[in-house]
Amino acid sequence: QVQLVESGGGLVQAGGSLRLSCVASGSVFSINAMGWYRQAPGKQRELVAAISSGGRTNYADSVKGRFTISRDNTKNTVYLQMTSLKPEDTAVYYCAVVAVIAGTYLPLSSWGQGTQVTVSS
């Protein structure tokens, strides 16, 4: 079991950048794949990016080329660097432990409070 705390959200103009952080409790962070999800008003939660324990990454087509997921196992932290932000990126962003099954990412951890990202036009 882990506890995850997201931070780094805020209000930015379209075209701006923001870096989100997710700090995980426990000393076994390094063995888990991690993912960033987001939920916009009136929409379902969706996977934005994922990173394996070995550092391999995958991205949703909507953010590919703009967002970068990374992790620092010494700090038990996963990051989401967001650039060229668009109004449609506005959402609450959540991190989660994920499992990869047949190319599908499944969240395993409970959802925390997330961090709000608002992009103005």
CSV table of N, CA, C and O in Angstrom, one decimal:
chain,number,residue,atom,x,y,z
A,1,GLN,N,0.8,-1.2,0.0
A,1,GLN,CA,0.0,0.0,0.0
A,1,GLN,C,0.9,1.3,0.0
A,1,GLN,O,2.0,1.3,0.6
A,2,VAL,N,0.4,2.3,-0.7
A,2,VAL,CA,1.1,3.5,-0.8
A,2,VAL,C,0.2,4.7,-0.6
A,2,VAL,O,-1.0,4.6,-0.7
A,3,GLN,N,0.7,5.8,-0.2
A,3,GLN,CA,0.0,7.1,-0.2
A,3,GLN,C,0.7,8.0,-1.2
A,3,GLN,O,1.9,8.1,-1.2
A,4,LEU,N,-0.1,8.7,-2.0
A,4,LEU,CA,0.4,9.6,-3.0
A,4,LEU,C,-0.1,11.0,-2.8
A,4,LEU,O,-1.3,11.2,-2.5
A,5,VAL,N,0.8,12.0,-2.9
A,5,VAL,CA,0.4,13.4,-2.8
A,5,VAL,C,0.9,14.2,-4.0
A,5,VAL,O,2.1,14.2,-4.2
A,6,GLU,N,-0.1,14.7,-4.7
A,6,GLU,CA,0.2,15.5,-5.9
A,6,GLU,C,0.4,17.0,-5.5
A,6,GLU,O,-0.3,17.5,-4.6
A,7,SER,N,1.2,17.7,-6.3
A,7,SER,CA,1.4,19.1,-6.1
A,7,SER,C,1.9,19.7,-7.4
A,7,SER,O,2.3,19.0,-8.4
A,8,GLY,N,1.9,21.1,-7.5
A,8,GLY,CA,2.5,21.8,-8.6
A,8,GLY,C,1.5,22.4,-9.6
A,8,GLY,O,1.9,23.1,-10.5
A,9,GLY,N,0.2,22.1,-9.4
A,9,GLY,CA,-0.8,22.7,-10.3
A,9,GLY,C,-1.0,24.2,-10.1
A,9,GLY,O,-0.4,24.8,-9.1
A,10,GLY,N,-1.7,24.8,-11.0
A,10,GLY,CA,-1.9,26.2,-10.9
A,10,GLY,C,-2.6,26.8,-12.1
A,10,GLY,O,-3.1,26.0,-12.9
A,11,LEU,N,-2.6,28.1,-12.2
A,11,LEU,CA,-3.3,28.8,-13.3
A,11,LEU,C,-2.2,29.3,-14.3
A,11,LEU,O,-1.3,30.0,-13.8
A,12,VAL,N,-2.3,28.9,-15.5
A,12,VAL,CA,-1.3,29.4,-16.5
A,12,VAL,C,-2.0,29.8,-17.8
A,12,VAL,O,-3.2,29.3,-18.1
A,13,GLN,N,-1.4,30.6,-18.6
A,13,GLN,CA,-2.0,31.0,-19.9
A,13,GLN,C,-1.6,29.9,-20.9
A,13,GLN,O,-0.7,29.1,-20.8
A,14,ALA,N,-2.5,29.8,-22.0
A,14,ALA,CA,-2.2,28.9,-23.1
A,14,ALA,C,-0.8,29.1,-23.6
A,14,ALA,O,-0.4,30.2,-23.8
A,15,GLY,N,-0.1,28.0,-23.9
A,15,GLY,CA,1.3,28.1,-24.3
A,15,GLY,C,2.3,28.0,-23.2
A,15,GLY,O,3.5,27.9,-23.5
A,16,GLY,N,1.8,28.1,-22.0
A,16,GLY,CA,2.7,28.1,-20.8
A,16,GLY,C,3.1,26.7,-20.4
A,16,GLY,O,2.7,25.7,-21.0
A,17,SER,N,3.9,26.6,-19.3
A,17,SER,CA,4.4,25.4,-18.8
A,17,SER,C,4.1,25.2,-17.3
A,17,SER,O,3.9,26.2,-16.6
A,18,LEU,N,4.1,24.0,-16.9
A,18,LEU,CA,3.9,23.7,-15.5
A,18,LEU,C,4.5,22.3,-15.2
A,18,LEU,O,4.5,21.4,-16.1
A,19,ARG,N,5.0,22.1,-14.0
A,19,ARG,CA,5.6,20.8,-13.6
A,19,ARG,C,4.8,20.3,-12.4
A,19,ARG,O,4.8,20.9,-11.4
A,20,LEU,N,4.3,19.1,-12.6
A,20,LEU,CA,3.6,18.5,-11.4
A,20,LEU,C,4.5,17.5,-10.8
A,20,LEU,O,5.3,16.8,-11.4
A,21,SER,N,4.3,17.3,-9.5
A,21,SER,CA,5.1,16.3,-8.7
A,21,SER,C,4.1,15.4,-7.9
A,21,SER,O,3.0,15.8,-7.5
A,22,CYS,N,4.5,14.2,-7.8
A,22,CYS,CA,3.8,13.2,-7.0
A,22,CYS,C,4.8,12.5,-6.1
A,22,CYS,O,5.6,11.8,-6.6
A,23,VAL,N,4.6,12.7,-4.8
A,23,VAL,CA,5.5,12.0,-3.8
A,23,VAL,C,4.7,10.8,-3.2
A,23,VAL,O,3.6,10.9,-2.8
A,24,ALA,N,5.4,9.7,-3.3
A,24,ALA,CA,4.9,8.4,-2.8
A,24,ALA,C,5.5,8.0,-1.5
A,24,ALA,O,6.7,8.2,-1.3
A,25,SER,N,4.7,7.5,-0.6
A,25,SER,CA,5.2,7.0,0.7
A,25,SER,C,5.8,5.6,0.5
A,25,SER,O,5.5,4.9,-0.5
A,26,GLY,N,6.6,5.2,1.4
A,26,GLY,CA,7.1,3.8,1.3
A,26,GLY,C,8.5,3.7,0.6
A,26,GLY,O,8.9,4.6,-0.2
A,27,SER,N,9.2,2.6,0.9
A,27,SER,CA,10.5,2.4,0.3
A,27,SER,C,10.5,1.5,-0.9
A,27,SER,O,11.6,1.3,-1.5
A,28,VAL,N,9.3,1.1,-1.4
A,28,VAL,CA,9.3,0.2,-2.5
A,28,VAL,C,8.8,0.9,-3.8
A,28,VAL,O,8.3,0.3,-4.7
A,29,PHE,N,8.8,2.2,-3.8
A,29,PHE,CA,8.4,3.0,-4.9
A,29,PHE,C,9.0,2.6,-6.2
A,29,PHE,O,8.4,2.6,-7.3
A,30,SER,N,10.3,2.3,-6.2
A,30,SER,CA,11.1,2.0,-7.4
A,30,SER,C,10.6,0.7,-8.2
A,30,SER,O,10.9,0.6,-9.3
A,31,ILE,N,9.8,-0.2,-7.5
A,31,ILE,CA,9.4,-1.4,-8.2
A,31,ILE,C,8.1,-1.2,-9.0
A,31,ILE,O,7.7,-2.1,-9.7
A,32,ASN,N,7.4,-0.1,-8.8
A,32,ASN,CA,6.1,0.2,-9.3
A,32,ASN,C,6.1,1.0,-10.6
A,32,ASN,O,6.9,2.0,-10.7
A,33,ALA,N,5.3,0.7,-11.6
A,33,ALA,CA,5.0,1.6,-12.6
A,33,ALA,C,4.1,2.6,-12.1
A,33,ALA,O,3.2,2.4,-11.3
A,34,MET,N,4.2,3.9,-12.6
A,34,MET,CA,3.4,5.0,-12.2
A,34,MET,C,2.7,5.7,-13.4
A,34,MET,O,3.2,5.6,-14.5
A,35,GLY,N,1.6,6.3,-13.1
A,35,GLY,CA,0.9,7.0,-14.1
A,35,GLY,C,0.3,8.3,-13.7
A,35,GLY,O,0.0,8.5,-12.5
A,36,TRP,N,0.1,9.2,-14.6
A,36,TRP,CA,-0.6,10.4,-14.4
A,36,TRP,C,-2.0,10.4,-15.1
A,36,TRP,O,-2.0,10.0,-16.3
A,37,TYR,N,-3.0,10.7,-14.4
A,37,TYR,CA,-4.4,10.7,-14.9
A,37,TYR,C,-4.9,12.1,-14.8
A,37,TYR,O,-4.4,12.9,-14.0
A,38,ARG,N,-5.9,12.5,-15.5
A,38,ARG,CA,-6.6,13.7,-15.3
A,38,ARG,C,-8.1,13.6,-15.6
A,38,ARG,O,-8.5,12.7,-16.3
A,39,GLN,N,-8.8,14.5,-14.9
A,39,GLN,CA,-10.3,14.5,-15.1
A,39,GLN,C,-10.7,15.9,-15.2
A,39,GLN,O,-10.6,16.8,-14.3
A,40,ALA,N,-11.3,16.2,-16.4
A,40,ALA,CA,-11.8,17.6,-16.7
A,40,ALA,C,-13.2,17.6,-16.3
A,40,ALA,O,-13.9,16.6,-16.2
A,41,PRO,N,-13.8,18.8,-16.1
A,41,PRO,CA,-15.2,19.0,-15.7
A,41,PRO,C,-16.1,18.3,-16.8
A,41,PRO,O,-16.0,18.5,-18.0
A,42,GLY,N,-17.0,17.4,-16.3
A,42,GLY,CA,-17.9,16.8,-17.1
A,42,GLY,C,-17.4,15.6,-17.9
A,42,GLY,O,-18.1,15.1,-18.8
A,43,LYS,N,-16.1,15.3,-17.7
A,43,LYS,CA,-15.5,14.2,-18.4
A,43,LYS,C,-15.0,13.1,-17.5
A,43,LYS,O,-14.8,13.3,-16.3
A,44,GLN,N,-14.7,11.9,-18.1
A,44,GLN,CA,-14.2,10.8,-17.3
A,44,GLN,C,-12.7,11.0,-17.1
A,44,GLN,O,-12.0,11.6,-17.9
A,45,ARG,N,-12.2,10.3,-16.1
A,45,ARG,CA,-10.8,10.3,-15.8
A,45,ARG,C,-10.1,9.6,-16.9
A,45,ARG,O,-10.5,8.5,-17.4
A,46,GLU,N,-9.0,10.1,-17.4
A,46,GLU,CA,-8.2,9.5,-18.5
A,46,GLU,C,-6.7,9.4,-18.1
A,46,GLU,O,-6.2,10.3,-17.4
A,47,LEU,N,-6.1,8.4,-18.7
A,47,LEU,CA,-4.6,8.3,-18.5
A,47,LEU,C,-3.9,9.3,-19.4
A,47,LEU,O,-4.2,9.3,-20.6
A,48,VAL,N,-3.0,10.0,-18.9
A,48,VAL,CA,-2.2,11.0,-19.6
A,48,VAL,C,-0.8,10.4,-20.0
A,48,VAL,O,-0.4,10.6,-21.1
A,49,ALA,N,-0.2,9.9,-19.0
A,49,ALA,CA,1.2,9.4,-19.2
A,49,ALA,C,1.5,8.3,-18.2
A,49,ALA,O,0.9,8.3,-17.1
A,50,ALA,N,2.4,7.4,-18.5
A,50,ALA,CA,2.8,6.3,-17.6
A,50,ALA,C,4.3,6.1,-17.8
A,50,ALA,O,4.9,6.3,-18.8
A,51,ILE,N,4.9,5.6,-16.7
A,51,ILE,CA,6.3,5.3,-16.7
A,51,ILE,C,6.5,4.0,-15.9
A,51,ILE,O,6.0,3.8,-14.8
A,52,SER,N,7.3,3.1,-16.5
A,52,SER,CA,7.6,1.8,-15.9
A,52,SER,C,8.7,2.0,-14.8
A,52,SER,O,9.3,3.0,-14.7
A,53,SER,N,8.9,0.9,-14.0
A,53,SER,CA,10.0,1.0,-13.0
A,53,SER,C,11.3,1.2,-13.7
A,53,SER,O,12.2,1.7,-13.0
A,54,GLY,N,11.4,0.7,-14.9
A,54,GLY,CA,12.7,0.9,-15.7
A,54,GLY,C,12.8,2.2,-16.4
A,54,GLY,O,13.9,2.4,-17.1
A,55,GLY,N,11.8,3.0,-16.4
A,55,GLY,CA,11.9,4.3,-17.0
A,55,GLY,C,11.3,4.4,-18.4
A,55,GLY,O,11.4,5.5,-19.0
A,56,ARG,N,10.7,3.4,-18.9
A,56,ARG,CA,10.0,3.4,-20.2
A,56,ARG,C,8.7,4.2,-20.1
A,56,ARG,O,8.0,4.0,-19.1
A,57,THR,N,8.4,5.0,-21.1
A,57,THR,CA,7.2,5.9,-21.0
A,57,THR,C,6.2,5.7,-22.1
A,57,THR,O,6.6,5.2,-23.2
A,58,ASN,N,5.0,6.1,-21.8
A,58,ASN,CA,3.9,6.1,-22.8
A,58,ASN,C,3.0,7.3,-22.6
A,58,ASN,O,2.8,7.6,-21.4
A,59,TYR,N,2.5,7.8,-23.6
A,59,TYR,CA,1.7,9.0,-23.5
A,59,TYR,C,0.4,8.9,-24.3
A,59,TYR,O,0.3,8.2,-25.3
A,60,ALA,N,-0.6,9.6,-23.8
A,60,ALA,CA,-1.8,9.7,-24.6
A,60,ALA,C,-1.5,10.6,-25.8
A,60,ALA,O,-0.7,11.5,-25.8
A,61,ASP,N,-2.2,10.3,-27.0
A,61,ASP,CA,-1.9,11.0,-28.2
A,61,ASP,C,-2.2,12.5,-28.0
A,61,ASP,O,-1.5,13.3,-28.6
A,62,SER,N,-3.1,12.9,-27.1
A,62,SER,CA,-3.4,14.3,-27.0
A,62,SER,C,-2.3,15.1,-26.3
A,62,SER,O,-2.3,16.3,-26.4
A,63,VAL,N,-1.4,14.4,-25.6
A,63,VAL,CA,-0.3,15.2,-25.0
A,63,VAL,C,1.1,14.8,-25.5
A,63,VAL,O,2.1,15.4,-25.1
A,64,LYS,N,1.2,13.8,-26.4
A,64,LYS,CA,2.5,13.4,-26.9
A,64,LYS,C,3.2,14.6,-27.5
A,64,LYS,O,2.6,15.3,-28.3
A,65,GLY,N,4.5,14.7,-27.2
A,65,GLY,CA,5.2,15.8,-27.7
A,65,GLY,C,5.2,17.1,-26.9
A,65,GLY,O,6.0,18.0,-27.0
A,66,ARG,N,4.2,17.1,-25.9
A,66,ARG,CA,4.1,18.3,-25.1
A,66,ARG,C,4.4,18.0,-23.6
A,66,ARG,O,4.9,18.8,-22.9
A,67,PHE,N,4.0,16.8,-23.2
A,67,PHE,CA,4.2,16.4,-21.8
A,67,PHE,C,5.3,15.4,-21.7
A,67,PHE,O,5.5,14.6,-22.6
A,68,THR,N,6.0,15.4,-20.5
A,68,THR,CA,7.1,14.4,-20.3
A,68,THR,C,6.9,13.9,-18.9
A,68,THR,O,6.9,14.7,-17.9
A,69,ILE,N,6.8,12.6,-18.7
A,69,ILE,CA,6.8,12.0,-17.4
A,69,ILE,C,8.2,11.4,-17.0
A,69,ILE,O,8.9,10.9,-17.9
A,70,SER,N,8.5,11.6,-15.8
A,70,SER,CA,9.8,11.1,-15.3
A,70,SER,C,9.7,10.7,-13.9
A,70,SER,O,8.7,11.0,-13.2
A,71,ARG,N,10.7,10.1,-13.4
A,71,ARG,CA,10.7,9.7,-12.0
A,71,ARG,C,12.1,9.7,-11.4
A,71,ARG,O,13.1,9.6,-12.0
A,72,ASP,N,12.1,10.0,-10.1
A,72,ASP,CA,13.3,10.0,-9.3
A,72,ASP,C,13.1,9.1,-8.1
A,72,ASP,O,12.5,9.4,-7.1
A,73,ASN,N,13.6,7.9,-8.3
A,73,ASN,CA,13.4,6.9,-7.2
A,73,ASN,C,14.1,7.2,-5.9
A,73,ASN,O,13.6,6.7,-4.9
A,74,THR,N,15.1,8.0,-5.9
A,74,THR,CA,15.8,8.4,-4.7
A,74,THR,C,14.9,9.3,-3.9
A,74,THR,O,15.1,9.4,-2.7
A,75,LYS,N,13.9,10.0,-4.5
A,75,LYS,CA,13.0,10.9,-3.9
A,75,LYS,C,11.6,10.4,-3.8
A,75,LYS,O,10.7,11.1,-3.3
A,76,ASN,N,11.4,9.2,-4.3
A,76,ASN,CA,10.1,8.6,-4.3
A,76,ASN,C,9.1,9.5,-5.0
A,76,ASN,O,8.0,9.7,-4.5
A,77,THR,N,9.5,10.1,-6.1
A,77,THR,CA,8.7,11.1,-6.8
A,77,THR,C,8.6,10.9,-8.3
A,77,THR,O,9.6,10.5,-8.9
A,78,VAL,N,7.4,11.1,-8.8
A,78,VAL,CA,7.2,11.1,-10.2
A,78,VAL,C,6.7,12.4,-10.7
A,78,VAL,O,6.0,13.1,-9.9
A,79,TYR,N,7.2,12.9,-11.8
A,79,TYR,CA,6.9,14.2,-12.3
A,79,TYR,C,6.2,14.2,-13.6
A,79,TYR,O,6.2,13.2,-14.4
A,80,LEU,N,5.5,15.3,-13.9
A,80,LEU,CA,4.9,15.5,-15.2
A,80,LEU,C,5.2,16.9,-15.6
A,80,LEU,O,4.6,17.8,-15.1
A,81,GLN,N,6.1,17.0,-16.6
A,81,GLN,CA,6.5,18.3,-17.1
A,81,GLN,C,5.5,18.6,-18.3
A,81,GLN,O,5.5,17.8,-19.3
A,82,MET,N,4.8,19.7,-18.2
A,82,MET,CA,3.8,20.0,-19.2
A,82,MET,C,4.2,21.3,-19.9
A,82,MET,O,4.5,22.3,-19.2
A,83,THR,N,4.3,21.3,-21.2
A,83,THR,CA,4.6,22.5,-22.0
A,83,THR,C,3.5,22.7,-23.0
A,83,THR,O,2.7,21.8,-23.3
A,84,SER,N,3.6,23.8,-23.7
A,84,SER,CA,2.6,24.2,-24.7
A,84,SER,C,1.2,23.9,-24.3
A,84,SER,O,0.4,23.3,-25.0
A,85,LEU,N,0.8,24.3,-23.1
A,85,LEU,CA,-0.5,23.9,-22.5
A,85,LEU,C,-1.6,24.6,-23.3
A,85,LEU,O,-1.5,25.7,-23.8
A,86,LYS,N,-2.7,23.8,-23.3
A,86,LYS,CA,-3.9,24.3,-24.0
A,86,LYS,C,-5.1,24.3,-23.0
A,86,LYS,O,-5.0,23.6,-22.0
A,87,PRO,N,-6.1,25.1,-23.3
A,87,PRO,CA,-7.2,25.2,-22.5
A,87,PRO,C,-7.8,23.8,-22.2
A,87,PRO,O,-8.3,23.5,-21.1
A,88,GLU,N,-7.8,22.9,-23.2
A,88,GLU,CA,-8.3,21.6,-23.0
A,88,GLU,C,-7.5,20.7,-22.1
A,88,GLU,O,-8.0,19.6,-21.7
A,89,ASP,N,-6.4,21.2,-21.6
A,89,ASP,CA,-5.6,20.5,-20.6
A,89,ASP,C,-6.1,20.7,-19.2
A,89,ASP,O,-5.6,20.1,-18.2
A,90,THR,N,-7.0,21.7,-19.1
A,90,THR,CA,-7.6,22.0,-17.8
A,90,THR,C,-8.2,20.8,-17.2
A,90,THR,O,-9.1,20.2,-17.8
A,91,ALA,N,-7.8,20.5,-16.0
A,91,ALA,CA,-8.3,19.3,-15.3
A,91,ALA,C,-7.7,19.2,-13.9
A,91,ALA,O,-6.8,19.9,-13.6
A,92,VAL,N,-8.2,18.3,-13.1
A,92,VAL,CA,-7.6,17.8,-11.9
A,92,VAL,C,-6.7,16.7,-12.3
A,92,VAL,O,-7.1,15.7,-12.9
A,93,TYR,N,-5.4,16.8,-11.9
A,93,TYR,CA,-4.4,15.7,-12.3
A,93,TYR,C,-4.1,14.9,-11.1
A,93,TYR,O,-3.9,15.3,-10.0
A,94,TYR,N,-4.1,13.6,-11.3
A,94,TYR,CA,-3.9,12.6,-10.2
A,94,TYR,C,-2.7,11.6,-10.6
A,94,TYR,O,-2.6,11.3,-11.8
A,95,CYS,N,-2.0,11.2,-9.7
A,95,CYS,CA,-1.0,10.1,-9.9
A,95,CYS,C,-1.5,8.8,-9.3
A,95,CYS,O,-2.3,8.8,-8.4
A,96,ALA,N,-1.0,7.7,-9.8
A,96,ALA,CA,-1.4,6.4,-9.3
A,96,ALA,C,-0.4,5.4,-9.6
A,96,ALA,O,0.4,5.5,-10.6
A,97,VAL,N,-0.4,4.4,-8.8
A,97,VAL,CA,0.4,3.2,-9.1
A,97,VAL,C,-0.4,2.4,-10.2
A,97,VAL,O,-1.6,2.3,-10.1
A,98,VAL,N,0.3,2.0,-11.2
A,98,VAL,CA,-0.4,1.3,-12.3
A,98,VAL,C,0.1,-0.1,-12.6
A,98,VAL,O,1.3,-0.3,-12.4
A,99,ALA,N,-0.7,-0.9,-13.1
A,99,ALA,CA,-0.3,-2.2,-13.7
A,99,ALA,C,-0.5,-2.2,-15.2
A,99,ALA,O,-1.4,-1.6,-15.7
A,100,VAL,N,0.4,-2.8,-15.9
A,100,VAL,CA,0.3,-2.9,-17.3
A,100,VAL,C,-0.1,-4.3,-17.7
A,100,VAL,O,0.7,-5.2,-17.5
A,101,ILE,N,-1.2,-4.5,-18.3
A,101,ILE,CA,-1.7,-5.8,-18.7
A,101,ILE,C,-2.2,-5.7,-20.2
A,101,ILE,O,-3.1,-5.0,-20.5
A,102,ALA,N,-1.5,-6.5,-21.0
A,102,ALA,CA,-1.8,-6.6,-22.4
A,102,ALA,C,-1.9,-5.2,-23.0
A,102,ALA,O,-2.8,-4.9,-23.8
A,103,GLY,N,-1.0,-4.3,-22.7
A,103,GLY,CA,-0.9,-3.0,-23.3
A,103,GLY,C,-1.9,-2.0,-22.6
A,103,GLY,O,-1.9,-0.8,-23.0
A,104,THR,N,-2.6,-2.4,-21.6
A,104,THR,CA,-3.6,-1.6,-20.9
A,104,THR,C,-3.1,-1.2,-19.6
A,104,THR,O,-2.6,-2.1,-18.8
A,105,TYR,N,-3.2,0.1,-19.2
A,105,TYR,CA,-2.8,0.5,-17.9
A,105,TYR,C,-3.9,0.6,-16.9
A,105,TYR,O,-5.0,1.2,-17.2
A,106,LEU,N,-3.8,-0.1,-15.8
A,106,LEU,CA,-4.8,-0.1,-14.8
A,106,LEU,C,-4.4,0.5,-13.5
A,106,LEU,O,-3.3,0.1,-13.0
A,107,PRO,N,-5.1,1.5,-13.0
A,107,PRO,CA,-4.7,2.1,-11.7
A,107,PRO,C,-4.9,1.1,-10.5
A,107,PRO,O,-6.0,0.5,-10.5
A,108,LEU,N,-4.0,1.0,-9.6
A,108,LEU,CA,-4.1,0.1,-8.5
A,108,LEU,C,-4.3,0.8,-7.2
A,108,LEU,O,-4.8,0.2,-6.2
A,109,SER,N,-3.8,2.0,-7.1
A,109,SER,CA,-3.9,2.8,-5.8
A,109,SER,C,-5.2,3.6,-5.7
A,109,SER,O,-5.8,3.8,-6.7
A,110,SER,N,-5.5,4.0,-4.5
A,110,SER,CA,-6.6,4.8,-4.3
A,110,SER,C,-6.3,6.3,-4.8
A,110,SER,O,-5.2,6.7,-4.8
A,111,TRP,N,-7.4,6.9,-5.2
A,111,TRP,CA,-7.2,8.3,-5.7
A,111,TRP,C,-7.1,9.3,-4.6
A,111,TRP,O,-7.8,9.2,-3.6
A,112,GLY,N,-6.1,10.2,-4.7
A,112,GLY,CA,-5.9,11.2,-3.7
A,112,GLY,C,-6.7,12.4,-4.1
A,112,GLY,O,-7.7,12.4,-4.8
A,113,GLN,N,-6.2,13.6,-3.6
A,113,GLN,CA,-6.9,14.8,-3.9
A,113,GLN,C,-6.6,15.4,-5.2
A,113,GLN,O,-7.4,16.2,-5.8
A,114,GLY,N,-5.5,15.0,-5.8
A,114,GLY,CA,-5.1,15.6,-7.1
A,114,GLY,C,-4.6,17.0,-7.0
A,114,GLY,O,-4.6,17.6,-5.9
A,115,THR,N,-4.2,17.6,-8.1
A,115,THR,CA,-3.8,19.0,-8.2
A,115,THR,C,-4.4,19.6,-9.4
A,115,THR,O,-4.4,19.0,-10.5
A,116,GLN,N,-5.0,20.8,-9.2
A,116,GLN,CA,-5.8,21.5,-10.2
A,116,GLN,C,-4.8,22.2,-11.2
A,116,GLN,O,-4.0,22.9,-10.8
A,117,VAL,N,-5.1,22.0,-12.5
A,117,VAL,CA,-4.4,22.7,-13.5
A,117,VAL,C,-5.4,23.4,-14.3
A,117,VAL,O,-6.4,22.8,-14.8
A,118,THR,N,-5.3,24.7,-14.4
A,118,THR,CA,-6.2,25.5,-15.2
A,118,THR,C,-5.4,26.3,-16.3
A,118,THR,O,-4.5,27.1,-15.9
A,119,VAL,N,-5.8,26.2,-17.5
A,119,VAL,CA,-5.1,26.9,-18.6
A,119,VAL,C,-6.1,27.8,-19.2
A,119,VAL,O,-7.2,27.4,-19.7
A,120,SER,N,-5.8,29.1,-19.2
A,120,SER,CA,-6.6,30.1,-19.8
A,120,SER,C,-6.3,30.4,-21.2
A,120,SER,O,-5.1,30.3,-21.6
A,121,SER,N,-7.2,30.9,-22.0
A,121,SER,CA,-7.0,31.2,-23.4
A,121,SER,C,-6.9,32.7,-23.6
A,121,SER,O,-7.1,33.5,-22.7
